Coordinates of C-alpha atoms and ligand atoms in Angstrom, one line a residue:
Chain A
M1 CA 58.4 110.3 86.5
N2 CA 60.6 107.2 86.5
I3 CA 62.5 107.3 89.8
S4 CA 64.9 104.5 89.2
A5 CA 65.9 106.0 85.8
L6 CA 66.5 109.3 87.5
E7 CA 68.5 107.7 90.2
N8 CA 70.7 106.1 87.6
T9 CA 71.1 109.4 85.9
A10 CA 72.1 111.1 89.2
K11 CA 74.7 108.4 89.7
E12 CA 76.1 108.7 86.2
M13 CA 76.3 112.5 86.8
R14 CA 78.3 111.9 90.0
R15 CA 80.7 109.6 88.1
E16 CA 81.2 112.2 85.4
I17 CA 81.8 114.9 88.1
I18 CA 84.5 112.8 89.7
K19 CA 86.1 111.9 86.3
M20 CA 86.2 115.4 85.0
I21 CA 87.6 117.0 88.2
T22 CA 90.2 114.3 88.4
A23 CA 91.2 114.9 84.8
A24 CA 91.4 118.6 85.4
A25 CA 93.3 118.0 88.6
S26 CA 91.3 121.0 89.9
G27 CA 87.7 121.9 90.7
H28 CA 85.0 121.7 93.3
P29 CA 83.7 118.2 94.0
G30 CA 81.9 118.8 97.4
G31 CA 79.4 121.3 96.2
S32 CA 78.9 119.6 92.9
L33 CA 78.0 116.3 94.5
S34 CA 75.6 118.0 97.0
A35 CA 73.8 119.7 94.1
T36 CA 73.6 116.7 91.8
D37 CA 70.1 115.4 92.7
I38 CA 68.6 118.8 92.4
L39 CA 70.1 119.2 89.0
T40 CA 68.9 115.8 88.0
V41 CA 65.3 116.5 88.7
L42 CA 65.5 119.9 87.0
Y43 CA 67.2 118.8 83.9
F44 CA 65.7 115.3 83.4
D45 CA 62.2 115.9 84.7
K46 CA 60.9 119.3 85.4
M47 CA 62.5 121.9 83.2
N48 CA 61.1 122.7 79.8
I49 CA 64.2 122.8 77.6
R50 CA 65.3 121.7 74.1
P51 CA 68.9 120.5 74.1
E52 CA 68.9 120.7 70.3
D53 CA 67.8 124.4 70.5
P54 CA 69.5 125.8 73.7
T55 CA 68.2 129.3 73.2
W56 CA 64.6 128.3 72.4
E57 CA 62.3 131.2 73.5
G58 CA 59.9 128.9 75.4
R59 CA 62.6 127.4 77.7
D60 CA 62.8 127.5 81.4
Y61 CA 65.9 129.2 82.7
F62 CA 68.4 127.9 85.2
V63 CA 71.1 130.1 86.9
L64 CA 73.8 128.3 88.8
S65 CA 74.4 131.1 91.3
K66 CA 77.0 128.9 93.1
G67 CA 79.0 128.8 89.9
H68 CA 81.8 126.7 91.4
A69 CA 79.4 123.7 91.0
A70 CA 80.0 123.9 87.3
P71 CA 81.0 120.2 87.0
A72 CA 77.5 119.2 88.1
L73 CA 75.9 121.6 85.6
Y74 CA 78.2 120.4 82.8
A75 CA 77.4 116.8 83.6
A76 CA 73.7 117.5 83.5
L77 CA 74.0 119.4 80.2
A78 CA 76.2 116.8 78.6
L79 CA 74.0 113.8 79.6
R80 CA 70.9 115.8 78.5
G81 CA 72.5 116.2 75.1
F82 CA 73.5 119.9 75.0
F83 CA 77.0 118.9 74.0
P84 CA 79.0 115.7 73.6
K85 CA 79.9 113.9 76.8
E86 CA 83.5 113.6 75.6
E87 CA 83.9 117.3 76.1
L88 CA 83.7 116.9 79.8
A89 CA 87.3 115.8 79.9
G90 CA 88.3 119.3 78.8
L91 CA 87.0 120.9 82.0
R92 CA 89.2 123.8 83.1
K93 CA 91.7 123.2 80.3
I94 CA 92.9 126.0 78.1
G95 CA 90.6 126.8 75.1
S96 CA 87.8 124.6 76.5
R97 CA 84.2 125.7 76.5
L98 CA 83.9 124.2 79.9
Q99 CA 85.5 127.0 81.9
G100 CA 86.1 126.6 85.7
H101 CA 83.0 128.6 86.2
P102 CA 80.1 128.5 83.6
V103 CA 80.3 131.0 80.8
S104 CA 77.1 131.8 78.7
T105 CA 79.0 132.9 75.6
K106 CA 80.9 129.6 75.5
C107 CA 78.9 126.7 76.8
P108 CA 75.6 125.7 75.2
G109 CA 72.8 125.5 77.7
V110 CA 74.4 128.0 80.1
D111 CA 72.1 131.0 80.2
V112 CA 74.1 133.1 82.7
S113 CA 77.8 133.3 83.5
T114 CA 78.5 132.9 87.2
G115 CA 81.4 132.4 89.6
S116 CA 81.2 135.5 91.7
L117 CA 78.9 134.4 94.5
G118 CA 75.7 136.3 95.1
Q119 CA 75.3 137.6 91.6
G120 CA 73.5 134.8 89.9
V121 CA 70.4 135.1 92.0
S122 CA 70.1 138.8 91.0
V123 CA 70.4 137.9 87.4
A124 CA 67.7 135.2 87.8
C125 CA 65.5 137.9 89.3
G126 CA 66.1 140.1 86.3
I127 CA 65.2 137.3 84.0
A128 CA 62.0 136.5 86.0
K129 CA 61.0 140.2 85.9
G130 CA 61.7 140.5 82.2
L131 CA 59.5 137.4 81.5
K132 CA 56.7 138.9 83.6
I133 CA 56.9 142.2 81.7
D134 CA 56.5 140.2 78.5
G135 CA 53.6 138.2 80.0
K136 CA 55.4 134.9 79.4
D137 CA 55.1 131.9 81.7
N138 CA 58.6 130.4 81.4
R139 CA 59.9 129.5 84.8
V140 CA 63.2 130.6 86.3
Y141 CA 65.3 128.5 88.7
T142 CA 68.4 129.4 90.5
L143 CA 70.6 127.4 92.8
L144 CA 72.5 129.0 95.7
G145 CA 75.0 127.8 98.2
D146 CA 74.2 128.3 101.9
G147 CA 77.6 130.1 102.4
E148 CA 76.7 132.2 99.4
C149 CA 73.7 133.4 101.4
Q150 CA 76.2 135.5 103.5
E151 CA 76.5 137.9 100.5
G152 CA 74.3 141.0 101.1
Q153 CA 73.4 141.0 97.5
V154 CA 71.5 137.7 97.9
W155 CA 69.1 139.5 100.3
E156 CA 68.8 142.5 98.0
A157 CA 67.7 140.1 95.3
L158 CA 65.3 138.2 97.5
M159 CA 63.7 141.4 98.7
F160 CA 63.3 142.4 95.0
A161 CA 61.8 139.0 94.1
A162 CA 59.1 139.2 96.8
H163 CA 58.4 142.9 96.3
Y164 CA 57.6 142.2 92.6
K165 CA 55.8 138.9 93.4
L166 CA 58.0 136.9 91.1
N167 CA 56.1 133.7 91.5
N168 CA 57.8 132.5 88.3
L169 CA 61.1 132.3 90.3
T170 CA 62.1 129.3 92.3
V171 CA 65.2 129.8 94.5
I172 CA 66.8 126.6 95.7
I173 CA 69.4 126.7 98.5
D174 CA 71.9 123.8 98.6
H175 CA 71.9 123.6 102.4
N176 CA 75.0 121.4 102.9
H177 CA 76.1 123.4 106.1
L178 CA 79.6 123.8 104.8
Q179 CA 81.6 126.6 103.1
I180 CA 85.4 126.8 102.6
D181 CA 86.5 127.8 106.0
G182 CA 84.2 125.4 107.9
N183 CA 80.6 125.1 109.0
V184 CA 78.4 127.9 107.8
D185 CA 77.0 128.6 111.2
D186 CA 80.6 128.8 112.7
V187 CA 82.0 131.1 110.0
M188 CA 79.0 133.4 109.8
A189 CA 75.6 132.1 110.9
T190 CA 72.9 132.3 108.3
S191 CA 70.4 130.3 110.5
P192 CA 67.5 130.3 110.7
L193 CA 67.3 130.4 106.9
D194 CA 63.6 129.4 106.8
Q195 CA 62.5 132.2 109.1
K196 CA 64.6 134.7 107.3
L197 CA 63.2 133.7 103.9
D198 CA 59.7 133.7 105.3
A199 CA 60.1 137.2 106.7
F200 CA 61.4 138.3 103.3
G201 CA 58.1 137.2 101.7
F202 CA 58.9 133.8 100.3
N203 CA 56.9 130.7 100.1
V204 CA 59.4 128.5 102.0
L205 CA 59.7 124.7 101.5
Q206 CA 62.1 122.5 103.3
I207 CA 63.1 119.1 101.8
N208 CA 65.7 116.4 101.7
G209 CA 67.8 117.5 98.8
H210 CA 68.8 114.0 98.0
N211 CA 65.3 112.6 97.7
L212 CA 64.3 112.9 94.1
E213 CA 60.6 112.6 94.7
S214 CA 60.7 115.4 97.4
I215 CA 62.6 117.6 95.1
A216 CA 60.1 117.0 92.3
T217 CA 57.2 117.6 94.6
A218 CA 58.6 120.9 95.9
I219 CA 59.2 122.1 92.3
D220 CA 55.6 121.4 91.5
R221 CA 54.3 123.2 94.6
A222 CA 56.4 126.2 93.7
K223 CA 54.5 126.4 90.4
E224 CA 51.2 126.3 92.2
C225 CA 52.1 129.3 94.3
T226 CA 50.4 132.3 92.6
H227 CA 51.4 135.3 94.7
K228 CA 55.0 134.7 96.0
P229 CA 58.3 133.5 94.8
T230 CA 59.3 130.1 96.3
A231 CA 62.5 129.2 98.2
I232 CA 63.3 125.6 98.5
I233 CA 65.7 124.8 101.3
A234 CA 67.3 121.6 100.2
N235 CA 69.0 119.8 103.1
T236 CA 72.0 118.2 101.5
I237 CA 75.3 116.5 102.3
K238 CA 78.4 118.1 100.8
G239 CA 80.3 115.5 98.8
R240 CA 77.2 113.2 98.7
G241 CA 77.8 109.8 97.3
V242 CA 81.6 109.5 98.0
S243 CA 82.2 108.3 101.5
F244 CA 85.4 110.1 102.2
M245 CA 84.2 113.4 100.8
E246 CA 80.9 113.5 102.7
N247 CA 80.6 116.4 105.2
Q248 CA 84.3 117.3 104.7
A249 CA 85.0 121.0 104.1
G250 CA 88.4 120.0 102.8
W251 CA 86.8 118.6 99.7
H252 CA 85.2 121.9 98.7
G253 CA 87.8 122.8 96.2
S254 CA 90.4 120.0 95.9
A255 CA 90.6 117.4 93.2
P256 CA 90.9 113.7 94.0
K257 CA 94.1 112.0 93.1
P258 CA 93.7 109.1 90.6
E259 CA 93.6 106.4 93.3
E260 CA 91.0 108.4 95.3
A261 CA 89.0 108.8 92.1
E262 CA 89.1 105.1 91.6
Q263 CA 87.7 104.5 95.0
A264 CA 85.0 107.2 94.4
L265 CA 84.0 105.6 91.1
Q266 CA 83.7 102.2 92.7
E267 CA 81.4 103.6 95.3
L268 CA 79.3 105.2 92.6
A269 CA 79.3 102.1 90.3
Chain B
M1 CA 116.0 127.7 93.6
T2 CA 113.0 127.3 95.8
K3 CA 110.0 129.4 94.8
I4 CA 107.6 131.0 97.3
A5 CA 104.3 132.6 96.6
T6 CA 103.9 136.2 97.8
R7 CA 100.7 135.1 99.6
D8 CA 102.7 132.6 101.6
A9 CA 105.1 135.3 102.7
Y10 CA 102.1 137.5 103.6
G11 CA 100.5 134.9 105.9
R12 CA 103.7 134.0 107.6
T13 CA 104.6 137.6 108.2
L14 CA 101.2 138.4 109.7
A15 CA 101.6 135.5 112.1
E16 CA 105.0 136.8 113.1
L17 CA 103.6 140.3 113.7
A18 CA 100.8 138.9 115.9
A19 CA 102.9 138.9 119.0
T20 CA 104.5 142.4 118.7
D21 CA 101.7 144.4 117.1
E22 CA 98.8 144.3 119.5
K23 CA 96.7 146.6 117.3
L24 CA 96.8 144.2 114.4
V25 CA 93.4 142.8 113.3
V26 CA 93.0 140.6 110.3
L27 CA 89.8 140.0 108.4
D28 CA 89.0 137.4 105.7
A29 CA 85.9 136.5 103.7
D30 CA 85.9 132.7 103.7
L31 CA 89.2 132.3 101.8
S32 CA 91.6 132.2 104.7
K33 CA 93.3 129.0 103.5
S34 CA 93.9 130.5 100.1
T35 CA 94.9 134.0 101.2
K36 CA 97.0 132.5 104.0
T37 CA 95.5 134.6 106.7
C38 CA 94.8 131.2 108.3
D39 CA 98.5 131.4 109.5
F40 CA 97.6 134.5 111.6
A41 CA 94.3 132.9 112.7
K42 CA 96.2 130.0 114.1
V43 CA 98.4 132.0 116.4
C44 CA 96.0 134.9 117.1
P45 CA 92.4 133.7 116.9
E46 CA 91.1 136.6 119.0
R47 CA 92.2 139.2 116.5
F48 CA 91.2 137.2 113.4
V49 CA 87.7 137.9 112.2
N50 CA 86.1 135.7 109.5
M51 CA 83.5 137.8 107.9
G52 CA 81.9 135.0 105.8
I53 CA 81.4 135.5 102.1
A54 CA 80.7 139.2 102.4
E55 CA 83.5 141.3 100.9
Q56 CA 81.7 144.6 101.0
N57 CA 80.9 144.2 104.6
M58 CA 84.5 143.2 105.3
I59 CA 86.0 146.3 103.9
T60 CA 83.5 148.6 105.6
T61 CA 83.9 146.8 108.9
A62 CA 87.7 147.3 108.5
A63 CA 87.0 151.1 108.3
G64 CA 85.2 150.9 111.6
L65 CA 88.0 148.9 113.2
A66 CA 90.5 151.4 111.9
T67 CA 88.4 154.2 113.4
V68 CA 89.0 152.8 116.9
G69 CA 92.8 152.5 116.3
K70 CA 93.2 149.0 114.9
H71 CA 95.8 148.2 112.2
V72 CA 93.6 146.3 109.8
F73 CA 94.6 143.9 107.0
C74 CA 91.7 142.5 105.0
S75 CA 92.0 139.7 102.5
S76 CA 90.2 138.0 99.7
F77 CA 90.9 137.3 96.1
A78 CA 91.8 140.5 94.2
I79 CA 88.7 140.3 92.1
F80 CA 86.4 140.2 95.1
A81 CA 88.4 142.7 97.2
A82 CA 89.3 145.4 94.7
G83 CA 86.4 144.5 92.4
R84 CA 83.3 143.6 94.5
A85 CA 84.1 146.0 97.2
Y86 CA 85.5 148.9 95.1
E87 CA 83.1 151.5 96.2
Q88 CA 83.4 150.6 99.9
I89 CA 87.2 150.9 99.5
R90 CA 86.8 154.3 97.8
N91 CA 84.3 155.9 100.1
A92 CA 84.6 154.2 103.5
V93 CA 88.4 153.6 103.6
A94 CA 90.2 155.9 101.2
Y95 CA 88.1 159.1 101.4
P96 CA 88.5 159.3 105.2
G97 CA 92.2 158.2 104.8
L98 CA 91.9 155.3 107.2
P99 CA 95.0 153.0 107.7
V100 CA 93.5 149.8 106.2
T101 CA 95.5 147.5 104.0
I102 CA 93.6 145.6 101.5
A103 CA 95.8 142.6 100.9
A104 CA 94.4 140.9 97.9
T105 CA 95.7 137.5 96.7
H106 CA 95.2 135.6 93.5
A107 CA 95.7 138.7 91.3
G108 CA 96.1 138.3 87.6
I109 CA 95.7 135.3 85.2
T110 CA 98.0 133.0 87.1
V111 CA 94.9 132.2 89.2
G112 CA 94.7 129.5 86.5
E113 CA 91.9 126.9 86.3
D114 CA 89.2 129.0 88.1
G115 CA 89.0 131.1 84.9
A116 CA 88.1 134.7 84.0
T117 CA 85.6 135.4 86.9
H118 CA 88.5 134.9 89.4
Q119 CA 91.3 136.6 87.5
A120 CA 91.6 140.2 88.4
I121 CA 93.4 142.1 85.6
E122 CA 91.9 145.5 86.4
D123 CA 92.6 145.9 90.1
I124 CA 95.7 148.1 89.8
A125 CA 93.8 150.4 87.5
L126 CA 90.9 150.6 90.0
M127 CA 93.0 151.1 93.0
R128 CA 95.4 153.5 91.4
A129 CA 92.6 155.8 90.4
I130 CA 91.5 156.4 94.0
P131 CA 93.0 159.6 95.3
G132 CA 95.7 159.0 97.9
M133 CA 95.7 155.3 97.6
T134 CA 99.0 153.4 97.9
V135 CA 99.4 150.5 95.5
I136 CA 102.1 147.9 96.0
A137 CA 102.7 144.7 94.0
P138 CA 105.7 142.8 95.4
A139 CA 108.0 140.8 93.2
D140 CA 108.9 138.1 95.5
A141 CA 108.5 136.7 99.1
L142 CA 111.2 138.9 100.6
E143 CA 109.7 142.0 99.2
A144 CA 106.2 140.9 100.2
E145 CA 107.3 140.3 103.8
Q146 CA 108.9 143.7 104.0
A147 CA 105.9 145.4 102.5
V148 CA 103.6 143.7 105.1
R149 CA 105.8 144.9 107.9
L150 CA 105.8 148.5 106.6
L151 CA 102.1 148.5 106.0
A152 CA 101.3 147.3 109.5
E153 CA 102.8 150.6 110.7
Y154 CA 101.5 152.7 107.7
D155 CA 99.0 155.5 108.5
K156 CA 97.3 155.5 105.1
P157 CA 95.0 153.2 103.0
A158 CA 96.9 150.8 100.9
Y159 CA 96.3 148.0 98.4
L160 CA 98.8 145.1 98.5
R161 CA 98.6 142.9 95.4
L162 CA 99.7 139.3 96.0
G163 CA 99.9 136.2 93.8
R164 CA 98.8 132.6 94.0
L165 CA 101.8 131.2 92.2
A166 CA 105.2 130.5 93.7
V167 CA 107.8 132.9 92.3
E168 CA 111.6 133.0 92.2
S169 CA 113.3 135.3 94.7
V170 CA 114.6 138.1 92.6
M171 CA 115.5 140.7 95.2
P172 CA 119.0 140.7 96.7
E173 CA 119.3 139.3 100.2
D174 CA 120.3 142.7 101.7
Y175 CA 117.4 144.4 100.0
Q176 CA 115.3 146.9 102.0
F177 CA 111.9 147.8 100.5
T178 CA 110.8 151.4 100.8
I179 CA 107.2 152.4 99.9
G180 CA 107.4 154.6 96.8
K181 CA 110.9 153.6 95.7
G182 CA 111.8 151.4 92.7
H183 CA 114.8 149.2 92.7
V184 CA 117.3 148.8 89.8
L185 CA 117.9 145.1 89.7
Q186 CA 120.2 145.3 86.7
D187 CA 121.6 148.3 85.0
G188 CA 121.7 148.7 81.3
T189 CA 122.2 151.2 78.4
D190 CA 119.9 150.2 75.4
A191 CA 116.5 150.0 77.1
V192 CA 114.9 149.7 80.5
I193 CA 112.2 147.3 81.5
F194 CA 110.0 148.4 84.4
A195 CA 108.1 145.5 85.9
C196 CA 106.1 144.6 88.9
G197 CA 104.9 141.4 90.6
L198 CA 105.8 138.1 89.0
M199 CA 106.7 139.9 85.8
V200 CA 109.9 141.0 87.5
Q201 CA 111.2 137.4 87.2
E202 CA 110.1 137.3 83.6
A203 CA 111.8 140.7 82.9
M204 CA 115.1 139.3 84.4
A205 CA 114.8 136.3 82.1
A206 CA 114.1 138.6 79.2
A207 CA 117.3 140.7 80.0
R208 CA 119.3 137.5 79.9
L209 CA 117.9 136.6 76.5
L210 CA 118.7 140.1 75.3
A211 CA 122.2 140.0 76.7
D212 CA 122.9 136.9 74.6
E213 CA 122.0 139.0 71.6
G214 CA 124.2 141.9 72.7
V215 CA 121.4 144.1 73.9
S216 CA 121.9 145.8 77.2
A217 CA 118.6 146.0 79.1
A218 CA 118.2 147.5 82.5
V219 CA 115.5 145.9 84.8
V220 CA 113.8 148.0 87.4
N221 CA 111.3 146.5 89.9
I222 CA 108.6 149.1 90.4
A223 CA 106.9 147.4 93.4
T224 CA 105.1 150.6 94.4
I225 CA 102.9 151.5 91.5
K226 CA 101.5 154.4 93.4
P227 CA 103.1 156.7 94.5
L228 CA 105.3 156.0 91.5
D229 CA 109.0 156.6 91.8
E230 CA 108.9 159.2 89.1
E231 CA 112.5 160.3 89.6
L232 CA 113.8 156.9 89.0
V233 CA 111.5 156.3 86.0
I234 CA 112.6 159.5 84.3
K235 CA 116.3 158.9 85.1
M236 CA 116.3 155.4 83.7
A237 CA 114.2 156.5 80.6
K238 CA 116.7 159.2 79.9
Q239 CA 119.7 156.9 80.4
C240 CA 118.4 154.1 78.1
G241 CA 116.2 156.0 75.6
A242 CA 113.7 153.1 75.2
V243 CA 111.2 151.8 77.7
V244 CA 109.2 148.6 78.2
T245 CA 106.7 147.9 81.0
A246 CA 105.7 144.4 82.1
E247 CA 102.8 143.5 84.3
E248 CA 100.3 140.7 84.9
H249 CA 97.4 143.1 84.4
N250 CA 95.4 144.6 81.6
I251 CA 97.6 147.0 79.6
I252 CA 95.0 149.6 80.3
G253 CA 95.4 151.5 83.6
G254 CA 98.2 149.6 85.3
L255 CA 101.9 150.0 85.6
G256 CA 102.3 150.7 81.9
S257 CA 99.8 153.5 82.0
A258 CA 101.4 155.0 85.1
V259 CA 104.9 155.0 83.5
A260 CA 103.5 156.3 80.2
E261 CA 101.8 159.2 82.1
V262 CA 105.1 160.3 83.7
L263 CA 107.1 159.9 80.5
A264 CA 104.7 161.7 78.2
E265 CA 104.9 164.8 80.4
N266 CA 108.6 164.6 81.3
C267 CA 110.7 162.6 78.9
P268 CA 108.9 161.0 75.9
V269 CA 110.9 158.1 74.6
P270 CA 109.8 155.1 72.6
M271 CA 107.8 152.8 74.8
Q272 CA 106.1 149.4 74.5
R273 CA 103.8 147.8 77.1
V274 CA 103.6 144.1 77.9
G275 CA 100.4 143.0 79.7
V276 CA 97.1 141.4 79.0
A277 CA 95.9 142.9 75.7
D278 CA 92.5 144.1 76.9
R279 CA 90.9 140.7 76.9
F280 CA 89.4 138.5 79.7
G281 CA 91.4 135.6 81.1
Q282 CA 90.3 132.0 80.9
S283 CA 90.8 128.6 82.6
G284 CA 94.1 126.9 82.1
K285 CA 97.4 126.0 83.7
P286 CA 99.2 129.2 84.8
A287 CA 102.2 128.5 82.7
E288 CA 100.0 128.0 79.6
L289 CA 98.1 131.1 80.3
M290 CA 101.3 133.1 80.6
V291 CA 102.2 132.0 77.0
E292 CA 98.6 132.5 75.7
Y293 CA 98.5 136.1 77.1
G294 CA 102.0 137.0 76.0
L295 CA 103.5 137.4 79.4
T296 CA 106.8 135.7 78.6
P297 CA 110.5 136.6 78.5
E298 CA 110.4 136.1 74.7
V299 CA 107.5 138.7 74.3
I300 CA 109.3 141.1 76.6
A301 CA 112.5 140.8 74.7
A302 CA 110.7 141.3 71.4
K303 CA 109.1 144.5 72.7
V304 CA 112.4 145.7 73.9
K305 CA 113.8 145.3 70.4
A306 CA 110.7 147.1 69.0
A307 CA 111.2 150.0 71.4
I308 CA 114.9 150.3 70.6
A309 CA 114.1 150.2 66.8
R310 CA 112.0 153.3 67.3
K311 CA 114.8 155.3 68.9
Ligands
LIG401 C1 82.0 136.9 95.7 C2 82.8 135.6 95.9 N1 83.5 135.6 97.0 C3 84.3 134.5 97.3 C4 84.3 133.4 96.4 C5 85.2 132.2 96.6 N2 84.4 131.0 97.0 C6 84.1 130.1 96.1 S1 83.1 128.9 96.7 C7 83.1 129.6 98.2 C8 82.3 128.9 99.3 C9 80.9 128.7 99.0 O1 80.2 128.1 100.0 P1 78.7 127.6 99.7 O2 78.0 128.8 99.1 O3 78.1 127.0 100.9 O4 78.9 126.6 98.5 P2 78.8 125.0 98.5 O5 79.0 124.5 100.0 O6 77.5 124.6 98.0 O7 80.0 124.5 97.7 C10 83.8 130.8 98.2 C11 84.1 131.6 99.4 C12 83.5 133.6 95.2 N3 83.5 132.6 94.3 N4 82.8 134.7 95.0
LIG402 MG1 77.6 125.1 101.5

């Protein structure tokens, strides 16, 4: 693994996220930027995928359960070669393959349509179970928001994953401590996430979600766990990389104005 | 003319009611800035409850609050309220007949850029099919405000469908909304357009287009889709002999279906429906989507002429 190459990729992804959301004048920068490093490690180091053959049977699956971070996923897919980078400018525009939330029937590399919080993780569990039934060893990854963990369905899914010992499933929680209406623990506390996940039967790992090496190590350790699904609690910063967006709930779902985007791009140069 | 979104009128009215209605409790599921329940939260934090991103629990908790005498409004986007929590609404709220208002914003395709996952085009159908449910889709801010005031005192379950987009005021200044009553905005002789929500403004524009061509189209705002003002629907259908419905909803199960059911049994006349033609929405600017999905004055006018031609 070439860390400095990955770091450059993450930075380029962040620039693309800012550019596409600005061009769309709509979208979710905060949760896209907090998830960028995780997606970088998955798409540029750990996941077994073939951009030229997106539905290749041997691929690892990724489900963006926090579907509003679509810009981060689109940036990863475009830079990895699933579709031309130029298409990113079409984000959220009428007729575009890059819908506001990812759509499997439109966008190459998107396995599961998401956007309604709490559902992606269940679909990921179904994929993992299906692969087990077939005796296959493809891995399944899903990324959740920490606010998303307030959905009861998330816990139904987690219970299922542990019950059926889906050790081919890795659940990653983008723990940026914010949701739309404020701090997660002020709106509806989900803490202590680690103890809850442990009690639900998961192999729980806690990492700095902006440290590429830590992310990579955690993903490797998940693969080594033979009897349990793994949950990686990735401590992150919402809006990571753009000073005025960091830790601000207000940047959850608003697009930067052109002059703000310019400043953001300078910071990400 | 200044345009106001019905969700803005909703939040403002809740905030106004906070002082006088001590039984009022408002719930939201992490969308209070978008649904505008934040206006109420500001003035009455003690009776605002943020449920987190947990719509099913929100609706069912509302049932509990209503059980101890609270007047409950709960809000989220229409897709997550009527959609995600459908069965909770049906079994925990409607079956016991509890006075809970599900005030759902961001209904229809004019949600815009968020795309199909966030664009409820089936919510009227879902809510209308529940026994005893009241379903209201106000046309403008004035009507939304009056609906909120009436629903705060209402003793039955209700679904209030609100929009994201700012809309023209179409109702007269002295208008007084009554649950279950339609309102003739413009009389006519050749055809009648029944519309709800933001399609009322589009229907008015269609009537102006038609007037230029010498076609006299009546426009009726059917804000209460259930219970439907059957008397008015039948009267206007008889008077005009041709009917068009217009709604920002799938053409299956919404206002058009409700009107068709009544007319088929009482007074069959040529009828055409304007609505989303049984397809999912997509990302785009609201105005572009209105054109893409055929929710324009031009399409309504064309359907009016088609209905008249079948007389
Ligand atoms: C079922 C559902 N309810 C509500 C929403 C609206 N919504 C979109 S993002 C969001 C907040 C998500 O917070 P979090 O999961 O922490 O995401 P992040 O901070 O990573 O952006 C909400 C409430 C939704 N998309 N789906
Ligand atoms: Mg969060």
